PDB file of N, CA, C and O in Angstrom:
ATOM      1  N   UNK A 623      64.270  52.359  24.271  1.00  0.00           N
ATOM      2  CA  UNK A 623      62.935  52.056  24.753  1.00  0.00           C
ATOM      3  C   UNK A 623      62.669  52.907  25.996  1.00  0.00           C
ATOM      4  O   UNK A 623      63.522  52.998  26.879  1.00  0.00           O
ATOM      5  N   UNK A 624      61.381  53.587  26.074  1.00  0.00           N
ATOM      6  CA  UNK A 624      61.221  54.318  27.273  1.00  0.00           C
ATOM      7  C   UNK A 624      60.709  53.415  28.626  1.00  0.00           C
ATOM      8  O   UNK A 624      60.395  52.230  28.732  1.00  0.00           O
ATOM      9  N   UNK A 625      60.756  54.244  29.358  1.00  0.00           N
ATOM     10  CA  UNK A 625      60.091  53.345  30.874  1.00  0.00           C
ATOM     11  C   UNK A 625      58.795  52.798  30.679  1.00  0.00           C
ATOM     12  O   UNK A 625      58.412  51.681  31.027  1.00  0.00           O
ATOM     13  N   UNK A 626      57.803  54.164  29.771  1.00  0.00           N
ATOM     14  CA  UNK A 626      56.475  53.568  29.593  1.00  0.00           C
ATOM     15  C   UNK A 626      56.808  52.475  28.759  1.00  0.00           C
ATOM     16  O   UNK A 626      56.618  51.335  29.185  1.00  0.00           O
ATOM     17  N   UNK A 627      57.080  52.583  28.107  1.00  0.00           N
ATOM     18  CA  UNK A 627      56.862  50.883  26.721  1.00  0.00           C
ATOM     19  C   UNK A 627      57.547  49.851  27.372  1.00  0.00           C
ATOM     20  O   UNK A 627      57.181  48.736  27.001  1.00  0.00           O
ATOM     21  N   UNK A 628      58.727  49.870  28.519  1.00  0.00           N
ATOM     22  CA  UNK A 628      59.225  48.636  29.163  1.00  0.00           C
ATOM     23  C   UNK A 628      57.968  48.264  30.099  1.00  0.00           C
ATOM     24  O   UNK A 628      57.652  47.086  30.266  1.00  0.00           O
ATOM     25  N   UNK A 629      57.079  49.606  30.860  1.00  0.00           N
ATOM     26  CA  UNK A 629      56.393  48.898  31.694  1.00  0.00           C
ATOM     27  C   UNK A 629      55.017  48.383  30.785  1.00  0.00           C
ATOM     28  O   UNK A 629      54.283  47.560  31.332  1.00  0.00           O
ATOM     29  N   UNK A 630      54.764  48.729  29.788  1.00  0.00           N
ATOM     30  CA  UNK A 630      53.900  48.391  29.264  1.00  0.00           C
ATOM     31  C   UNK A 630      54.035  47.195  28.581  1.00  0.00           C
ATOM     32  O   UNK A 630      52.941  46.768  28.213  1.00  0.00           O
ATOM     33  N   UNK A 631      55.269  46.279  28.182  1.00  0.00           N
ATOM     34  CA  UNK A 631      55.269  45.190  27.938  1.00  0.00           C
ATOM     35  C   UNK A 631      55.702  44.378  29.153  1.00  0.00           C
ATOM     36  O   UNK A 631      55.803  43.166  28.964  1.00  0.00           O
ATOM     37  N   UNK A 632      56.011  44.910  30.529  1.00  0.00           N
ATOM     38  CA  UNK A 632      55.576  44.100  31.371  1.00  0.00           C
ATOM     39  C   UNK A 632      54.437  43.804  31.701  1.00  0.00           C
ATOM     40  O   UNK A 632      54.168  42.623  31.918  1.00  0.00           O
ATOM     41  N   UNK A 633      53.307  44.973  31.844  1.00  0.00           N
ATOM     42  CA  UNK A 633      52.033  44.379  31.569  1.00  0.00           C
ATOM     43  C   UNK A 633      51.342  42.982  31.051  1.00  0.00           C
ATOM     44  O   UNK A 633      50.654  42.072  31.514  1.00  0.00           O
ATOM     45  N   UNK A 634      51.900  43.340  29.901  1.00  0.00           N
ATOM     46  CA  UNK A 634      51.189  42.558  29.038  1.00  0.00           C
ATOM     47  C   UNK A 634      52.309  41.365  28.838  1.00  0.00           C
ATOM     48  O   UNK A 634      51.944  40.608  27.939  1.00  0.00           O
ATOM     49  N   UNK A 635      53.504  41.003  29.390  1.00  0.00           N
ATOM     50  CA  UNK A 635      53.307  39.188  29.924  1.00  0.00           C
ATOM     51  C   UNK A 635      53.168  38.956  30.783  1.00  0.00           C
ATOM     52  O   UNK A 635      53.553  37.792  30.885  1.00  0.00           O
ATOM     53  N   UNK A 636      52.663  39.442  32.075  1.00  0.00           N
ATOM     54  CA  UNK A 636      51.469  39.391  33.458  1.00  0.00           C
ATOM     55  C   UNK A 636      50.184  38.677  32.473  1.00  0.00           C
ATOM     56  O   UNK A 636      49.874  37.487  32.435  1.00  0.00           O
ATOM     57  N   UNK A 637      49.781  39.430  31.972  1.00  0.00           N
ATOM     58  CA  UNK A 637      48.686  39.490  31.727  1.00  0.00           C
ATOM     59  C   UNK A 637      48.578  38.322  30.710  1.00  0.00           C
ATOM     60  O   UNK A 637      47.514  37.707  30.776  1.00  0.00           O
ATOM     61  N   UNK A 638      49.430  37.917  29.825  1.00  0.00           N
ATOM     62  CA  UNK A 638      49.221  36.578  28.987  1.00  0.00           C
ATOM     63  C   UNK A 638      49.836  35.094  29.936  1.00  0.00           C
ATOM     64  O   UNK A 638      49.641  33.899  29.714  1.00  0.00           O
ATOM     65  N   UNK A 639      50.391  35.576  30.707  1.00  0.00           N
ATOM     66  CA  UNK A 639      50.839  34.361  31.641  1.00  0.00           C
ATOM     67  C   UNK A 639      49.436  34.310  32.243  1.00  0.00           C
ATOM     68  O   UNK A 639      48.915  33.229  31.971  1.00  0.00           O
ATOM     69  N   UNK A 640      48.707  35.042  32.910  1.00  0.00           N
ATOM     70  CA  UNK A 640      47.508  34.718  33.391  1.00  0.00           C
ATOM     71  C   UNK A 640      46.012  34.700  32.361  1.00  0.00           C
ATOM     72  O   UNK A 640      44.804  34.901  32.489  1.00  0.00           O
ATOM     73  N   UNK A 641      46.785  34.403  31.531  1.00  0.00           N
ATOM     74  CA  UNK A 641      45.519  34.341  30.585  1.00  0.00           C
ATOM     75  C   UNK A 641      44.544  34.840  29.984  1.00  0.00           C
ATOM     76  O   UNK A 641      43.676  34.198  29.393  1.00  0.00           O
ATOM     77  N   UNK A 642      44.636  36.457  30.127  1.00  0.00           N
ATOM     78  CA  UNK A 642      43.798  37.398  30.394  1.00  0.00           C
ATOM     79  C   UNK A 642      44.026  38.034  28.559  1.00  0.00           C
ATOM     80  O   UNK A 642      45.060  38.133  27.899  1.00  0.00           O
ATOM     81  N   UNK A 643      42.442  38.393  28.161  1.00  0.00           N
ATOM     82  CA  UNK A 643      42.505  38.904  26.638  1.00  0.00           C
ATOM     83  C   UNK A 643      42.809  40.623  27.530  1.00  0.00           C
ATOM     84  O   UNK A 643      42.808  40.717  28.757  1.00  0.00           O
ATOM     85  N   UNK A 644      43.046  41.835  26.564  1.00  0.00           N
ATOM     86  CA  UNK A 644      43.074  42.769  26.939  1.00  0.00           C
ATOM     87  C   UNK A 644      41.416  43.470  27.585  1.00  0.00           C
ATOM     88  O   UNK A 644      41.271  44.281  28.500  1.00  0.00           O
ATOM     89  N   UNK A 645      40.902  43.154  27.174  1.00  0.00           N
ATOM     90  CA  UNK A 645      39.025  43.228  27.435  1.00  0.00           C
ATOM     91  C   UNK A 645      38.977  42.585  28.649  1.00  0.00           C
ATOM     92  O   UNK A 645      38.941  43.404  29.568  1.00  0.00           O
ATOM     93  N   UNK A 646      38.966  41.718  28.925  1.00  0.00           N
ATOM     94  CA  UNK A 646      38.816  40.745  30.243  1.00  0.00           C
ATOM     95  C   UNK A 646      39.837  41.721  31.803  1.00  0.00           C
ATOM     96  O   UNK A 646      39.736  41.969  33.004  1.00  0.00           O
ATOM     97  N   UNK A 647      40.505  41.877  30.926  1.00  0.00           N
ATOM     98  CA  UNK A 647      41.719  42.092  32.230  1.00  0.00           C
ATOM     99  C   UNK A 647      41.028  43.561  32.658  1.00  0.00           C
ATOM    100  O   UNK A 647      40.678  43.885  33.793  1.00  0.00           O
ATOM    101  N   UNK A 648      40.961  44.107  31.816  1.00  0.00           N
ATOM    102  CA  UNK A 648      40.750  45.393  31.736  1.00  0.00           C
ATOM    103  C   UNK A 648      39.283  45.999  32.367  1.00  0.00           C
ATOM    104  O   UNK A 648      39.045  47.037  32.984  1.00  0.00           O
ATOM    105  N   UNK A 649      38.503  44.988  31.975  1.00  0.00           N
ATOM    106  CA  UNK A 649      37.187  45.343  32.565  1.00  0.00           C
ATOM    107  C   UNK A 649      37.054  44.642  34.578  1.00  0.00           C
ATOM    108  O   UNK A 649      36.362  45.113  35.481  1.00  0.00           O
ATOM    109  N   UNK A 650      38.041  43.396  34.626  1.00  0.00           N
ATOM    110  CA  UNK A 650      38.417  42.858  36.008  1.00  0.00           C
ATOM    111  C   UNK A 650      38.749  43.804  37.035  1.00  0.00           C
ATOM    112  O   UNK A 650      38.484  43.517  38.202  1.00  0.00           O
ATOM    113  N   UNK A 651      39.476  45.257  36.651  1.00  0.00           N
ATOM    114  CA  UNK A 651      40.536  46.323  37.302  1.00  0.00           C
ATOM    115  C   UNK A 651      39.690  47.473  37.189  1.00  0.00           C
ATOM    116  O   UNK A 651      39.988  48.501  37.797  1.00  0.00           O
ATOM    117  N   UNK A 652      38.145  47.373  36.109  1.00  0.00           N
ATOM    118  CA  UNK A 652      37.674  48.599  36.181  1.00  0.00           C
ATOM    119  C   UNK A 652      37.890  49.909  35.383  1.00  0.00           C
ATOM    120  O   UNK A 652      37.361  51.005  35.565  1.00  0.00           O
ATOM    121  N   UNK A 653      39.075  49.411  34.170  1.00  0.00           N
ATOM    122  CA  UNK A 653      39.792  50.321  33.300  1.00  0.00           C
ATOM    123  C   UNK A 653      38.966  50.223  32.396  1.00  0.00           C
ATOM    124  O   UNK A 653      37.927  49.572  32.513  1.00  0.00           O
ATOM    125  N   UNK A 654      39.307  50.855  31.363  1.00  0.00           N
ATOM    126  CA  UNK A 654      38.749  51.183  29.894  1.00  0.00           C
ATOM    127  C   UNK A 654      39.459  50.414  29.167  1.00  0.00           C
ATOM    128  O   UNK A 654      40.683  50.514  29.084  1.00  0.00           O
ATOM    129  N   UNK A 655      38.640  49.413  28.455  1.00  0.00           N
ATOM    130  CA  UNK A 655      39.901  48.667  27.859  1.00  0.00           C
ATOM    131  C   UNK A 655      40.684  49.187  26.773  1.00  0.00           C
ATOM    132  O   UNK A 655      41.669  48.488  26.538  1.00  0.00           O
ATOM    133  N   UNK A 656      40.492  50.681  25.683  1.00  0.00           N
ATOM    134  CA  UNK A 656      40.939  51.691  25.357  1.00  0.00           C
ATOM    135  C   UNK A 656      42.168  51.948  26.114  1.00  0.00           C
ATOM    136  O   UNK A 656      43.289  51.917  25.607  1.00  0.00           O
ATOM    137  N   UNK A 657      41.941  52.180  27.242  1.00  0.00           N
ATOM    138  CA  UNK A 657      43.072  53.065  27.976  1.00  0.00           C
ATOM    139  C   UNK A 657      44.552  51.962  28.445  1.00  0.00           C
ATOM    140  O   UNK A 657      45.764  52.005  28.232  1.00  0.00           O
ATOM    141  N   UNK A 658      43.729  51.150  29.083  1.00  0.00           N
ATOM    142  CA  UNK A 658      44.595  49.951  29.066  1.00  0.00           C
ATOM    143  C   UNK A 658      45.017  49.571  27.869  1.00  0.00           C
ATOM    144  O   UNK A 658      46.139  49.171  28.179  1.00  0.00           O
ATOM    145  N   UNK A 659      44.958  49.457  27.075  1.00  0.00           N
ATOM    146  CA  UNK A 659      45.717  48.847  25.497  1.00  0.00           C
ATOM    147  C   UNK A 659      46.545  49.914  25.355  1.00  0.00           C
ATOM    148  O   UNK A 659      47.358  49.428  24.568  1.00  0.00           O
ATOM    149  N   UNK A 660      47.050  51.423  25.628  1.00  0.00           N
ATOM    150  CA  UNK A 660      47.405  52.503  25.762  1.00  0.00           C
ATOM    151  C   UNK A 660      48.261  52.397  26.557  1.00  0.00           C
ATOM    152  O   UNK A 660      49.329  52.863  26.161  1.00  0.00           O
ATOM    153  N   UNK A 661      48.281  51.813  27.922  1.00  0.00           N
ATOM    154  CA  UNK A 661      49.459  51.340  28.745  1.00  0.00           C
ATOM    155  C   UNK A 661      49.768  50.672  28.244  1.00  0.00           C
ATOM    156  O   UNK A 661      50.559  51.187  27.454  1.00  0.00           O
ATOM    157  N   UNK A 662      49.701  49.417  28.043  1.00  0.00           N
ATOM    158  CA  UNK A 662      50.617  48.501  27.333  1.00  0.00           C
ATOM    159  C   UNK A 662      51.399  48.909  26.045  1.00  0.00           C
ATOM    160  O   UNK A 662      52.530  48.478  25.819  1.00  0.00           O
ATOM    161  N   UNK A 663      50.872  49.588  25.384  1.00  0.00           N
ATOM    162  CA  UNK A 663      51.801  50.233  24.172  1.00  0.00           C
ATOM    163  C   UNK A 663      52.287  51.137  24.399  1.00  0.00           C
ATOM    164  O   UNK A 663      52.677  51.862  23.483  1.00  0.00           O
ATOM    165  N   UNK A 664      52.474  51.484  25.759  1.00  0.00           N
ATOM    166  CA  UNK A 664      53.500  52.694  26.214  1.00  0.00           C
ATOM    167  C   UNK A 664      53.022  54.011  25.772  1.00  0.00           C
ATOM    168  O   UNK A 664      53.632  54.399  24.776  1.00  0.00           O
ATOM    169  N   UNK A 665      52.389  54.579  26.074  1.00  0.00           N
ATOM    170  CA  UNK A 665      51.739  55.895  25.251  1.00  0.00           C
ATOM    171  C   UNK A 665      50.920  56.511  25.997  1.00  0.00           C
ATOM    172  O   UNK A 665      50.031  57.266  25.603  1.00  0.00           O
ATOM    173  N   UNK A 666      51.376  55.992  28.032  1.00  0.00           N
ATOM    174  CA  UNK A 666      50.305  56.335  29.341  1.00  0.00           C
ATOM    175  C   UNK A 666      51.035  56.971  29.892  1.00  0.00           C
ATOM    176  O   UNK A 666      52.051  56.325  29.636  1.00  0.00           O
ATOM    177  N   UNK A 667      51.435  57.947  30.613  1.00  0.00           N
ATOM    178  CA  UNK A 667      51.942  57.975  31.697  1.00  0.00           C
ATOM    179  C   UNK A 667      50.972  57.914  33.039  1.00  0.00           C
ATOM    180  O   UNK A 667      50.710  58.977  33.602  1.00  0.00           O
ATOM    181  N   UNK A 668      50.432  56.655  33.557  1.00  0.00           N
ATOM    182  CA  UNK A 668      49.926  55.961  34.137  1.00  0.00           C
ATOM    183  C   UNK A 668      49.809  56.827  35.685  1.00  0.00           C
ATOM    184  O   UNK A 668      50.724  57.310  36.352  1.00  0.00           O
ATOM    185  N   UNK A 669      48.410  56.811  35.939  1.00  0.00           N
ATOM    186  CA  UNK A 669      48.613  56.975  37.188  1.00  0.00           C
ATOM    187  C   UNK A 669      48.738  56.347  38.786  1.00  0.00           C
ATOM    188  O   UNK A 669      47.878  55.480  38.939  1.00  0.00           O
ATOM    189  N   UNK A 670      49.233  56.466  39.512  1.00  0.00           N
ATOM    190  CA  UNK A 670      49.546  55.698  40.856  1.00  0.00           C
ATOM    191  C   UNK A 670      47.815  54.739  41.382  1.00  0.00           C
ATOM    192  O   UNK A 670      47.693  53.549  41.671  1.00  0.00           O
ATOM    193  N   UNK A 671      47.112  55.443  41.349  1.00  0.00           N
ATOM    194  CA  UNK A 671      45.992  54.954  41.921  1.00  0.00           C
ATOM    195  C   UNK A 671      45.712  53.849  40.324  1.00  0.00           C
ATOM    196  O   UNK A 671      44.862  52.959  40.325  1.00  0.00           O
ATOM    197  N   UNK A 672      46.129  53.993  39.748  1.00  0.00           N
ATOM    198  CA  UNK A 672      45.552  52.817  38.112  1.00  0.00           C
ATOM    199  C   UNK A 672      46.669  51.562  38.516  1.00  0.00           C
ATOM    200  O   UNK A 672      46.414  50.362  38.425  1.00  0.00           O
ATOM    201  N   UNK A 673      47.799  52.078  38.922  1.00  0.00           N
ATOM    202  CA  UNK A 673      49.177  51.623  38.801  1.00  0.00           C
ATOM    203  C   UNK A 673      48.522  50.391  40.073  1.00  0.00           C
ATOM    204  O   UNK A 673      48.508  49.176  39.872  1.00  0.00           O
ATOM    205  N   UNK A 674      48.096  50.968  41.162  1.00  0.00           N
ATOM    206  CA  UNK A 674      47.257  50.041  42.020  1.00  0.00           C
ATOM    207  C   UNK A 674      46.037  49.019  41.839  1.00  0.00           C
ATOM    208  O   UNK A 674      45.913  48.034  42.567  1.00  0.00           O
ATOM    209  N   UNK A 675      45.061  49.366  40.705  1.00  0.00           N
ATOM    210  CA  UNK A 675      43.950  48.921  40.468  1.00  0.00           C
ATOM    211  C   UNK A 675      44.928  47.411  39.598  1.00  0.00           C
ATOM    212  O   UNK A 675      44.561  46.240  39.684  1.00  0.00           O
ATOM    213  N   UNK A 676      45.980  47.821  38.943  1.00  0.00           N
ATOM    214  CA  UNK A 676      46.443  46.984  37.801  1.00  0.00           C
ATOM    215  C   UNK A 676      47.439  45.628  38.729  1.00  0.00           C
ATOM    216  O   UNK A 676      47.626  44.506  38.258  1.00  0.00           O
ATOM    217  N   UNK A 677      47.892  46.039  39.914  1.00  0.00           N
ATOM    218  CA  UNK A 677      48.919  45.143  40.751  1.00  0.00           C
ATOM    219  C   UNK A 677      48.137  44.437  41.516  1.00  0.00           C
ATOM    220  O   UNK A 677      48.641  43.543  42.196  1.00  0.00           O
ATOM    221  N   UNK A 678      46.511  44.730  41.575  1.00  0.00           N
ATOM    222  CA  UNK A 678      45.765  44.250  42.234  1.00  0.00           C
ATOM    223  C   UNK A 678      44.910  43.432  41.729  1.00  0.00           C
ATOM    224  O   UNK A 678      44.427  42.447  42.286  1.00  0.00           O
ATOM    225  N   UNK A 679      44.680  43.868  40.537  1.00  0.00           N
ATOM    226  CA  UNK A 679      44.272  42.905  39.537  1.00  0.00           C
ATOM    227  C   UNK A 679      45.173  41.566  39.244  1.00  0.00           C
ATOM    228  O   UNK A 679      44.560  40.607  39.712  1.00  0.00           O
ATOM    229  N   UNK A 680      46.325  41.177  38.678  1.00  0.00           N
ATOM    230  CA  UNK A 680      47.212  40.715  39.212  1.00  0.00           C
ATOM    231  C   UNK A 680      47.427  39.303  39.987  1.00  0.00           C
ATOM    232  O   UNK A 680      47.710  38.128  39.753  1.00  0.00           O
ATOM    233  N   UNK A 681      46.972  40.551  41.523  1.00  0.00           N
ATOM    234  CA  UNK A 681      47.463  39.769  42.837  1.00  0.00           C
ATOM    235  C   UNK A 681      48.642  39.679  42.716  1.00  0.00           C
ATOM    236  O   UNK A 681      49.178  38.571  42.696  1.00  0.00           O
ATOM    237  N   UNK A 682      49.425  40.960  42.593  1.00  0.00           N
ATOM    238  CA  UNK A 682      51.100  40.978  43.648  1.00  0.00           C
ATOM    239  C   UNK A 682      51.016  42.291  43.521  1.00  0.00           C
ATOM    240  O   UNK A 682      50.209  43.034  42.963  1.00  0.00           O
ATOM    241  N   UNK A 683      52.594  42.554  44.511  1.00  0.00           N
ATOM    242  CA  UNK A 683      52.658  43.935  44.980  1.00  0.00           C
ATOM    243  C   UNK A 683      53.141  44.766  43.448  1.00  0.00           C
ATOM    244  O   UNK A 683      53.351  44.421  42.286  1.00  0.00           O
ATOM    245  N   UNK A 684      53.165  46.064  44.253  1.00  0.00           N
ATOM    246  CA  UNK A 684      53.349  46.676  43.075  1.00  0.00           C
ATOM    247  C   UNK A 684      54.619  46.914  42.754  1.00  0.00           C
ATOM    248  O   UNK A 684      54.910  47.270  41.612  1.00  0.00           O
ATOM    249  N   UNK A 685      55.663  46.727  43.842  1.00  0.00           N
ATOM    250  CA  UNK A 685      56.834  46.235  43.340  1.00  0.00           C
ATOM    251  C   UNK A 685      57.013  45.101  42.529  1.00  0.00           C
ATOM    252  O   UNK A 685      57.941  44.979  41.730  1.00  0.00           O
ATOM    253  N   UNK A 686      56.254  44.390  42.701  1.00  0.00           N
ATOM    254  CA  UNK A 686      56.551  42.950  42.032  1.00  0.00           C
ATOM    255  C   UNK A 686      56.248  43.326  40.225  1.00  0.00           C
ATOM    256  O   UNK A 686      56.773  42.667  39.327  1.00  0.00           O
ATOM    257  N   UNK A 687      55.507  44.253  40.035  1.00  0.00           N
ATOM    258  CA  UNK A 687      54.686  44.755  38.925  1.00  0.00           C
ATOM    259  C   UNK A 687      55.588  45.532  38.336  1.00  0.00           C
ATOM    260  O   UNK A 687      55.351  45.481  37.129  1.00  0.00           O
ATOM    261  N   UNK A 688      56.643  46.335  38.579  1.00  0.00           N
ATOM    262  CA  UNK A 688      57.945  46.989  38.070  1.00  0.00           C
ATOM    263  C   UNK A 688      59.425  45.891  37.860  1.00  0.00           C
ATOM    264  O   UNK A 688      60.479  46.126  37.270  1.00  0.00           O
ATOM    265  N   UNK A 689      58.950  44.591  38.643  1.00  0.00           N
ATOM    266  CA  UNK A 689      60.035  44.330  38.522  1.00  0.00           C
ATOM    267  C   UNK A 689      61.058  44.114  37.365  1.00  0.00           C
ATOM    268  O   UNK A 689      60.645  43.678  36.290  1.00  0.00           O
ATOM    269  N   UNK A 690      62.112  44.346  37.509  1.00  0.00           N
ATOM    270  CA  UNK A 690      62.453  44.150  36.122  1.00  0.00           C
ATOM    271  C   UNK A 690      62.367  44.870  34.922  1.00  0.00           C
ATOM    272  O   UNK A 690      63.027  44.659  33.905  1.00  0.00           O
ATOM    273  N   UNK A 691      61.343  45.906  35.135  1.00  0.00           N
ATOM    274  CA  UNK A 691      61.064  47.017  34.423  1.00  0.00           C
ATOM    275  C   UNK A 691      62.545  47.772  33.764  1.00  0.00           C
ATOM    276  O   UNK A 691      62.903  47.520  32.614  1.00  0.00           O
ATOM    277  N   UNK A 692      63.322  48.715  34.667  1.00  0.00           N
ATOM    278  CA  UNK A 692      64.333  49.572  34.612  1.00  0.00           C
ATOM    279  C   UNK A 692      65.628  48.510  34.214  1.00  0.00           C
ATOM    280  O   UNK A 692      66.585  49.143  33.770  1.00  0.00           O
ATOM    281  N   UNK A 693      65.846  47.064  34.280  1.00  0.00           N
ATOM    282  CA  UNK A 693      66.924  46.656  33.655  1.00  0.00           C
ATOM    283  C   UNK A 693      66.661  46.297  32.808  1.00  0.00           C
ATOM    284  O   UNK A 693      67.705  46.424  32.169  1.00  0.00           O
ATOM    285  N   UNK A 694      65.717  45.710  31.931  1.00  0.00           N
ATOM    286  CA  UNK A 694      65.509  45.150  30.571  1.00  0.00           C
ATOM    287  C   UNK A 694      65.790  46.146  29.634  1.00  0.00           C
ATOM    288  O   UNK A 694      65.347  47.287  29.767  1.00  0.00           O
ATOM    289  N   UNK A 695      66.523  45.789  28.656  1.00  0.00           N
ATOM    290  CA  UNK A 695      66.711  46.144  27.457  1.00  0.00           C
ATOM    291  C   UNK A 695      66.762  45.423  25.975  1.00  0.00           C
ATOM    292  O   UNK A 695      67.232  45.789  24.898  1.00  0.00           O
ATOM    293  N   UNK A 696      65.975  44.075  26.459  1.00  0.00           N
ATOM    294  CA  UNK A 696      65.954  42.933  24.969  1.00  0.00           C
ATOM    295  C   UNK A 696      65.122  43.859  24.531  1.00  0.00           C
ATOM    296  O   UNK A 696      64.968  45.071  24.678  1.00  0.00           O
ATOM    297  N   UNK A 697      64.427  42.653  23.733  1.00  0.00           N
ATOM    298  CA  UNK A 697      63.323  42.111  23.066  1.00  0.00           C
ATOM    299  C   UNK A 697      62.250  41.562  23.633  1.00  0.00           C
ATOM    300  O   UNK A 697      62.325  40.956  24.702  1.00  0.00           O
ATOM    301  N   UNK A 698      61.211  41.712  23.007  1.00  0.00           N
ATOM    302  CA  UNK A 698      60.147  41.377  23.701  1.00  0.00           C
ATOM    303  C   UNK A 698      59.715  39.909  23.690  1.00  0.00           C
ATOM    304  O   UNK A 698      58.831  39.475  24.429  1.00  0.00           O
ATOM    305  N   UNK A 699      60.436  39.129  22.751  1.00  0.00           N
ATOM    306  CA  UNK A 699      60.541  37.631  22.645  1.00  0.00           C
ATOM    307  C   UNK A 699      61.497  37.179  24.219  1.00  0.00           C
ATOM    308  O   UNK A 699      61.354  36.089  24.773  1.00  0.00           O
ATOM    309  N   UNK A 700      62.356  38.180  24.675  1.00  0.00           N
ATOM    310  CA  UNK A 700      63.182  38.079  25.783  1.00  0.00           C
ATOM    311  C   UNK A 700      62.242  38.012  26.890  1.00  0.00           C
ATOM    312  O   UNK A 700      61.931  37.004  27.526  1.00  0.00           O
ATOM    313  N   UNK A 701      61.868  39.079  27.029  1.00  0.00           N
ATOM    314  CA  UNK A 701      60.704  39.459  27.912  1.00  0.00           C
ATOM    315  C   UNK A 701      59.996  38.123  28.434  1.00  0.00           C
ATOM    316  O   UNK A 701      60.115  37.715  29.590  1.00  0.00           O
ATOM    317  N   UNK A 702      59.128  37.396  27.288  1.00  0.00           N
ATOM    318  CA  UNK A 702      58.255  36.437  27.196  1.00  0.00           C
ATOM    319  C   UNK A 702      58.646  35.086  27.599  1.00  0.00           C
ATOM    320  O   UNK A 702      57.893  34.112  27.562  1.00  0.00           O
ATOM    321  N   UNK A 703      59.986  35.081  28.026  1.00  0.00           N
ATOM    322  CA  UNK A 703      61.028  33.777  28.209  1.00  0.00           C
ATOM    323  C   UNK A 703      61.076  33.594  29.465  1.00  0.00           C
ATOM    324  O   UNK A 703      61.771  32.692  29.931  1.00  0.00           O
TER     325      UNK A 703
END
């Protein structure tokens, strides 16, 4: 699994823990909800200033938004636990 697709399914259980459809979240941060569905399926290499709009959206840092990123190696049922 690459970095993008780990951070992109961190995304997206942020984003279902807070309840957010991909449309909703996406239009909250100012993204395209196109482009955003694109991060989450790993297929972005994301930029720093988006990487901000998205930790802010959120509400936590943007460390908090990687966390966990670089050691996971489940499943995404893991992930969701």
């Amino acid at each position: 699994m690459t970095i993008f697709e780990e951070f992109g399914l961190r995304l997206k259980k942020l984003r279902l823990e807070k309840g957010f459809s991909q449309e909703k979240f996406a239009l909250k941060i100012g993204l395209d909800r196109t482009y955003y569905s694109s991060v989450e399926q790993g297929k972005r290499n994301i930029s720093l200033r988006n990487i901000d709009k998205i930790s802010k959206g959120f509400d936590i840092s943007i460390s908090d938004l990687f966390k966990g990123v670089e050691e996971w190696n489940g499943s995404f049922n893991e992930l969701l636990a």
